[in-house]
């Protein structure tokens, strides 16, 4: 995935944080997908690492209009997160994804996305 990602600028801010310039087209590409938007929304509400299965259930519920999503939807979301969405968000520096432990940590509060 990183082969197609445009170059980005990473700088330290005056307050010791990190500023990442993802570029306009990369920001649009990342946020164009409703699953990735749901993931970032779910992760924004917690500071602790989140289990992949729990994140998939919450992200699927955020997109599912009538009650709890069926198990098949949660499973499809889990697979999509693991193979597609989380690696993309991790490449952009917005999350940390531990594939072995299947844990996700939100990094978007630690960086300023320009």
mmCIF file with all atom_site columns, C-alpha atoms in Angstrom:
data_model
loop_
_atom_site.group_PDB
_atom_site.id
_atom_site.type_symbol
_atom_site.label_atom_id
_atom_site.label_alt_id
_atom_site.label_comp_id
_atom_site.label_asym_id
_atom_site.label_entity_id
_atom_site.label_seq_id
_atom_site.pdbx_PDB_ins_code
_atom_site.Cartn_x
_atom_site.Cartn_y
_atom_site.Cartn_z
_atom_site.occupancy
_atom_site.B_iso_or_equiv
_atom_site.pdbx_formal_charge
_atom_site.auth_seq_id
_atom_site.auth_comp_id
_atom_site.auth_asym_id
_atom_site.auth_atom_id
_atom_site.pdbx_PDB_model_num
ATOM 1   C CA . UNK A 1 1   ? 0.000   0.000   0.000  1.00 0.00 ? 1   UNK A CA 1
ATOM 2   C CA . UNK A 1 2   ? 2.799   2.420   0.714  1.00 0.00 ? 2   UNK A CA 1
ATOM 3   C CA . UNK A 1 3   ? 3.948   2.219   -2.914 1.00 0.00 ? 3   UNK A CA 1
ATOM 4   C CA . UNK A 1 4   ? 0.955   4.282   -4.046 1.00 0.00 ? 4   UNK A CA 1
ATOM 5   C CA . UNK A 1 5   ? 0.970   6.694   -1.120 1.00 0.00 ? 5   UNK A CA 1
ATOM 6   C CA . UNK A 1 6   ? 2.168   10.207  -1.918 1.00 0.00 ? 6   UNK A CA 1
ATOM 7   C CA . UNK A 1 7   ? 5.072   11.661  0.022  1.00 0.00 ? 7   UNK A CA 1
ATOM 8   C CA . UNK A 1 8   ? 4.084   13.326  3.269  1.00 0.00 ? 8   UNK A CA 1
ATOM 9   C CA . UNK A 1 9   ? 5.781   15.822  5.518  1.00 0.00 ? 9   UNK A CA 1
ATOM 10  C CA . UNK A 1 10  ? 6.249   15.042  9.211  1.00 0.00 ? 10  UNK A CA 1
ATOM 11  C CA . UNK A 1 11  ? 7.306   17.832  11.560 1.00 0.00 ? 11  UNK A CA 1
ATOM 12  C CA . UNK A 1 12  ? 7.527   18.360  15.300 1.00 0.00 ? 12  UNK A CA 1
ATOM 13  C CA . UNK A 1 13  ? 5.277   21.142  16.579 1.00 0.00 ? 13  UNK A CA 1
ATOM 14  C CA . UNK A 1 14  ? 6.265   23.811  19.117 1.00 0.00 ? 14  UNK A CA 1
ATOM 15  C CA . UNK A 1 15  ? 4.354   21.984  21.866 1.00 0.00 ? 15  UNK A CA 1
ATOM 16  C CA . UNK A 1 16  ? 6.233   18.726  21.208 1.00 0.00 ? 16  UNK A CA 1
ATOM 17  C CA . UNK A 1 17  ? 3.504   17.081  19.156 1.00 0.00 ? 17  UNK A CA 1
ATOM 18  C CA . UNK A 1 18  ? 3.781   15.774  15.630 1.00 0.00 ? 18  UNK A CA 1
ATOM 19  C CA . UNK A 1 19  ? 2.247   17.396  12.542 1.00 0.00 ? 19  UNK A CA 1
ATOM 20  C CA . UNK A 1 20  ? 1.690   15.245  9.474  1.00 0.00 ? 20  UNK A CA 1
ATOM 21  C CA . UNK A 1 21  ? 0.857   16.754  6.107  1.00 0.00 ? 21  UNK A CA 1
ATOM 22  C CA . UNK A 1 22  ? -1.025  13.926  4.408  1.00 0.00 ? 22  UNK A CA 1
ATOM 23  C CA . UNK A 1 23  ? -1.854  15.998  1.369  1.00 0.00 ? 23  UNK A CA 1
ATOM 24  C CA . UNK A 1 24  ? -5.338  16.877  0.260  1.00 0.00 ? 24  UNK A CA 1
ATOM 25  C CA . UNK A 1 25  ? -5.905  13.886  -2.039 1.00 0.00 ? 25  UNK A CA 1
ATOM 26  C CA . UNK A 1 26  ? -4.657  11.412  0.586  1.00 0.00 ? 26  UNK A CA 1
ATOM 27  C CA . UNK A 1 27  ? -6.967  12.892  3.251  1.00 0.00 ? 27  UNK A CA 1
ATOM 28  C CA . UNK A 1 28  ? -9.917  12.607  0.878  1.00 0.00 ? 28  UNK A CA 1
ATOM 29  C CA . UNK A 1 29  ? -8.975  9.056   -0.072 1.00 0.00 ? 29  UNK A CA 1
ATOM 30  C CA . UNK A 1 30  ? -8.701  7.987   3.578  1.00 0.00 ? 30  UNK A CA 1
ATOM 31  C CA . UNK A 1 31  ? -11.929 9.640   4.678  1.00 0.00 ? 31  UNK A CA 1
ATOM 32  C CA . UNK A 1 32  ? -13.985 8.780   1.594  1.00 0.00 ? 32  UNK A CA 1
ATOM 33  C CA . UNK A 1 33  ? -14.718 5.336   2.999  1.00 0.00 ? 33  UNK A CA 1
ATOM 34  C CA . UNK A 1 34  ? -17.499 5.094   5.601  1.00 0.00 ? 34  UNK A CA 1
ATOM 35  C CA . UNK A 1 35  ? -15.776 2.194   7.387  1.00 0.00 ? 35  UNK A CA 1
ATOM 36  C CA . UNK A 1 36  ? -12.589 4.216   7.949  1.00 0.00 ? 36  UNK A CA 1
ATOM 37  C CA . UNK A 1 37  ? -14.640 7.191   9.162  1.00 0.00 ? 37  UNK A CA 1
ATOM 38  C CA . UNK A 1 38  ? -16.512 4.883   11.566 1.00 0.00 ? 38  UNK A CA 1
ATOM 39  C CA . UNK A 1 39  ? -13.219 3.428   12.853 1.00 0.00 ? 39  UNK A CA 1
ATOM 40  C CA . UNK A 1 40  ? -11.788 6.880   13.570 1.00 0.00 ? 40  UNK A CA 1
ATOM 41  C CA . UNK A 1 41  ? -15.009 7.924   15.310 1.00 0.00 ? 41  UNK A CA 1
ATOM 42  C CA . UNK A 1 42  ? -15.037 4.792   17.498 1.00 0.00 ? 42  UNK A CA 1
ATOM 43  C CA . UNK A 1 43  ? -11.354 5.147   18.365 1.00 0.00 ? 43  UNK A CA 1
ATOM 44  C CA . UNK A 1 44  ? -11.764 8.840   19.177 1.00 0.00 ? 44  UNK A CA 1
ATOM 45  C CA . UNK A 1 45  ? -13.886 7.828   22.180 1.00 0.00 ? 45  UNK A CA 1
ATOM 46  C CA . UNK A 1 46  ? -11.183 5.715   23.842 1.00 0.00 ? 46  UNK A CA 1
ATOM 47  C CA . UNK A 1 47  ? -7.558  6.079   24.879 1.00 0.00 ? 47  UNK A CA 1
ATOM 48  C CA . UNK A 1 48  ? -6.919  2.373   25.485 1.00 0.00 ? 48  UNK A CA 1
ATOM 49  C CA . UNK A 1 49  ? -6.041  -0.195  22.824 1.00 0.00 ? 49  UNK A CA 1
ATOM 50  C CA . UNK A 1 50  ? -9.161  -1.695  21.251 1.00 0.00 ? 50  UNK A CA 1
ATOM 51  C CA . UNK A 1 51  ? -9.536  -5.337  20.230 1.00 0.00 ? 51  UNK A CA 1
ATOM 52  C CA . UNK A 1 52  ? -10.093 -5.827  16.501 1.00 0.00 ? 52  UNK A CA 1
ATOM 53  C CA . UNK A 1 53  ? -13.344 -7.758  17.055 1.00 0.00 ? 53  UNK A CA 1
ATOM 54  C CA . UNK A 1 54  ? -14.742 -5.048  19.330 1.00 0.00 ? 54  UNK A CA 1
ATOM 55  C CA . UNK A 1 55  ? -13.734 -2.322  16.886 1.00 0.00 ? 55  UNK A CA 1
ATOM 56  C CA . UNK A 1 56  ? -15.343 -4.245  14.008 1.00 0.00 ? 56  UNK A CA 1
ATOM 57  C CA . UNK A 1 57  ? -18.607 -4.632  15.944 1.00 0.00 ? 57  UNK A CA 1
ATOM 58  C CA . UNK A 1 58  ? -18.695 -0.930  16.868 1.00 0.00 ? 58  UNK A CA 1
ATOM 59  C CA . UNK A 1 59  ? -17.746 0.230   13.355 1.00 0.00 ? 59  UNK A CA 1
ATOM 60  C CA . UNK A 1 60  ? -20.357 -2.062  11.793 1.00 0.00 ? 60  UNK A CA 1
ATOM 61  C CA . UNK A 1 61  ? -22.999 -0.815  14.265 1.00 0.00 ? 61  UNK A CA 1
ATOM 62  C CA . UNK A 1 62  ? -22.160 2.791   13.380 1.00 0.00 ? 62  UNK A CA 1
ATOM 63  C CA . UNK A 1 63  ? -22.927 2.029   9.736  1.00 0.00 ? 63  UNK A CA 1
ATOM 64  C CA . UNK A 1 64  ? -25.850 -0.342  10.307 1.00 0.00 ? 64  UNK A CA 1
ATOM 65  C CA . UNK A 1 65  ? -29.161 1.476   10.506 1.00 0.00 ? 65  UNK A CA 1
ATOM 66  C CA . UNK A 1 66  ? -31.409 -0.979  12.364 1.00 0.00 ? 66  UNK A CA 1
ATOM 67  C CA . UNK A 1 67  ? -30.145 -2.218  15.714 1.00 0.00 ? 67  UNK A CA 1
ATOM 68  C CA . UNK A 1 68  ? -27.159 -4.495  16.160 1.00 0.00 ? 68  UNK A CA 1
ATOM 69  C CA . UNK A 1 69  ? -25.487 -5.637  12.952 1.00 0.00 ? 69  UNK A CA 1
ATOM 70  C CA . UNK A 1 70  ? -25.773 -9.345  12.074 1.00 0.00 ? 70  UNK A CA 1
ATOM 71  C CA . UNK A 1 71  ? -22.764 -11.543 12.872 1.00 0.00 ? 71  UNK A CA 1
ATOM 72  C CA . UNK A 1 72  ? -22.016 -11.874 9.137  1.00 0.00 ? 72  UNK A CA 1
ATOM 73  C CA . UNK A 1 73  ? -21.677 -8.082  8.822  1.00 0.00 ? 73  UNK A CA 1
ATOM 74  C CA . UNK A 1 74  ? -19.363 -7.965  11.839 1.00 0.00 ? 74  UNK A CA 1
ATOM 75  C CA . UNK A 1 75  ? -17.227 -10.766 10.383 1.00 0.00 ? 75  UNK A CA 1
ATOM 76  C CA . UNK A 1 76  ? -17.027 -9.043  6.994  1.00 0.00 ? 76  UNK A CA 1
ATOM 77  C CA . UNK A 1 77  ? -16.066 -5.807  8.741  1.00 0.00 ? 77  UNK A CA 1
ATOM 78  C CA . UNK A 1 78  ? -13.394 -7.625  10.782 1.00 0.00 ? 78  UNK A CA 1
ATOM 79  C CA . UNK A 1 79  ? -11.801 -9.039  7.621  1.00 0.00 ? 79  UNK A CA 1
ATOM 80  C CA . UNK A 1 80  ? -11.992 -5.694  5.817  1.00 0.00 ? 80  UNK A CA 1
ATOM 81  C CA . UNK A 1 81  ? -10.432 -3.876  8.768  1.00 0.00 ? 81  UNK A CA 1
ATOM 82  C CA . UNK A 1 82  ? -7.612  -6.390  9.119  1.00 0.00 ? 82  UNK A CA 1
ATOM 83  C CA . UNK A 1 83  ? -6.670  -6.591  5.436  1.00 0.00 ? 83  UNK A CA 1
ATOM 84  C CA . UNK A 1 84  ? -7.582  -3.147  4.107  1.00 0.00 ? 84  UNK A CA 1
ATOM 85  C CA . UNK A 1 85  ? -8.660  -0.285  6.350  1.00 0.00 ? 85  UNK A CA 1
ATOM 86  C CA . UNK A 1 86  ? -6.358  -0.590  9.368  1.00 0.00 ? 86  UNK A CA 1
ATOM 87  C CA . UNK A 1 87  ? -3.175  -0.976  7.279  1.00 0.00 ? 87  UNK A CA 1
ATOM 88  C CA . UNK A 1 88  ? -4.145  2.153   5.309  1.00 0.00 ? 88  UNK A CA 1
ATOM 89  C CA . UNK A 1 89  ? -4.832  4.141   8.459  1.00 0.00 ? 89  UNK A CA 1
ATOM 90  C CA . UNK A 1 90  ? -1.604  2.844   10.018 1.00 0.00 ? 90  UNK A CA 1
ATOM 91  C CA . UNK A 1 91  ? 0.389   3.832   6.919  1.00 0.00 ? 91  UNK A CA 1
ATOM 92  C CA . UNK A 1 92  ? -1.022  7.347   7.305  1.00 0.00 ? 92  UNK A CA 1
ATOM 93  C CA . UNK A 1 93  ? -0.021  7.424   10.986 1.00 0.00 ? 93  UNK A CA 1
ATOM 94  C CA . UNK A 1 94  ? -3.599  7.741   12.249 1.00 0.00 ? 94  UNK A CA 1
ATOM 95  C CA . UNK A 1 95  ? -3.639  4.415   14.099 1.00 0.00 ? 95  UNK A CA 1
ATOM 96  C CA . UNK A 1 96  ? -1.221  1.806   15.358 1.00 0.00 ? 96  UNK A CA 1
ATOM 97  C CA . UNK A 1 97  ? -2.332  -1.714  14.462 1.00 0.00 ? 97  UNK A CA 1
ATOM 98  C CA . UNK A 1 98  ? -0.728  -4.740  16.099 1.00 0.00 ? 98  UNK A CA 1
ATOM 99  C CA . UNK A 1 99  ? -1.589  -7.512  13.637 1.00 0.00 ? 99  UNK A CA 1
ATOM 100 C CA . UNK A 1 100 ? -0.350  -10.260 15.954 1.00 0.00 ? 100 UNK A CA 1
ATOM 101 C CA . UNK A 1 101 ? -2.330  -9.168  19.016 1.00 0.00 ? 101 UNK A CA 1
ATOM 102 C CA . UNK A 1 102 ? -5.169  -7.733  16.898 1.00 0.00 ? 102 UNK A CA 1
ATOM 103 C CA . UNK A 1 103 ? -5.177  -4.481  18.866 1.00 0.00 ? 103 UNK A CA 1
ATOM 104 C CA . UNK A 1 104 ? -5.698  -0.958  17.550 1.00 0.00 ? 104 UNK A CA 1
ATOM 105 C CA . UNK A 1 105 ? -4.640  2.328   19.125 1.00 0.00 ? 105 UNK A CA 1
ATOM 106 C CA . UNK A 1 106 ? -5.807  5.756   17.960 1.00 0.00 ? 106 UNK A CA 1
ATOM 107 C CA . UNK A 1 107 ? -2.891  8.065   17.121 1.00 0.00 ? 107 UNK A CA 1
ATOM 108 C CA . UNK A 1 108 ? -4.915  10.874  15.558 1.00 0.00 ? 108 UNK A CA 1
ATOM 109 C CA . UNK A 1 109 ? -5.092  12.783  18.854 1.00 0.00 ? 109 UNK A CA 1
ATOM 110 C CA . UNK A 1 110 ? -1.284  12.738  19.109 1.00 0.00 ? 110 UNK A CA 1
ATOM 111 C CA . UNK A 1 111 ? -0.746  14.328  15.716 1.00 0.00 ? 111 UNK A CA 1
ATOM 112 C CA . UNK A 1 112 ? -2.045  17.322  13.872 1.00 0.00 ? 112 UNK A CA 1
ATOM 113 C CA . UNK A 1 113 ? -3.145  16.350  10.384 1.00 0.00 ? 113 UNK A CA 1
ATOM 114 C CA . UNK A 1 114 ? -2.493  19.295  8.103  1.00 0.00 ? 114 UNK A CA 1
#
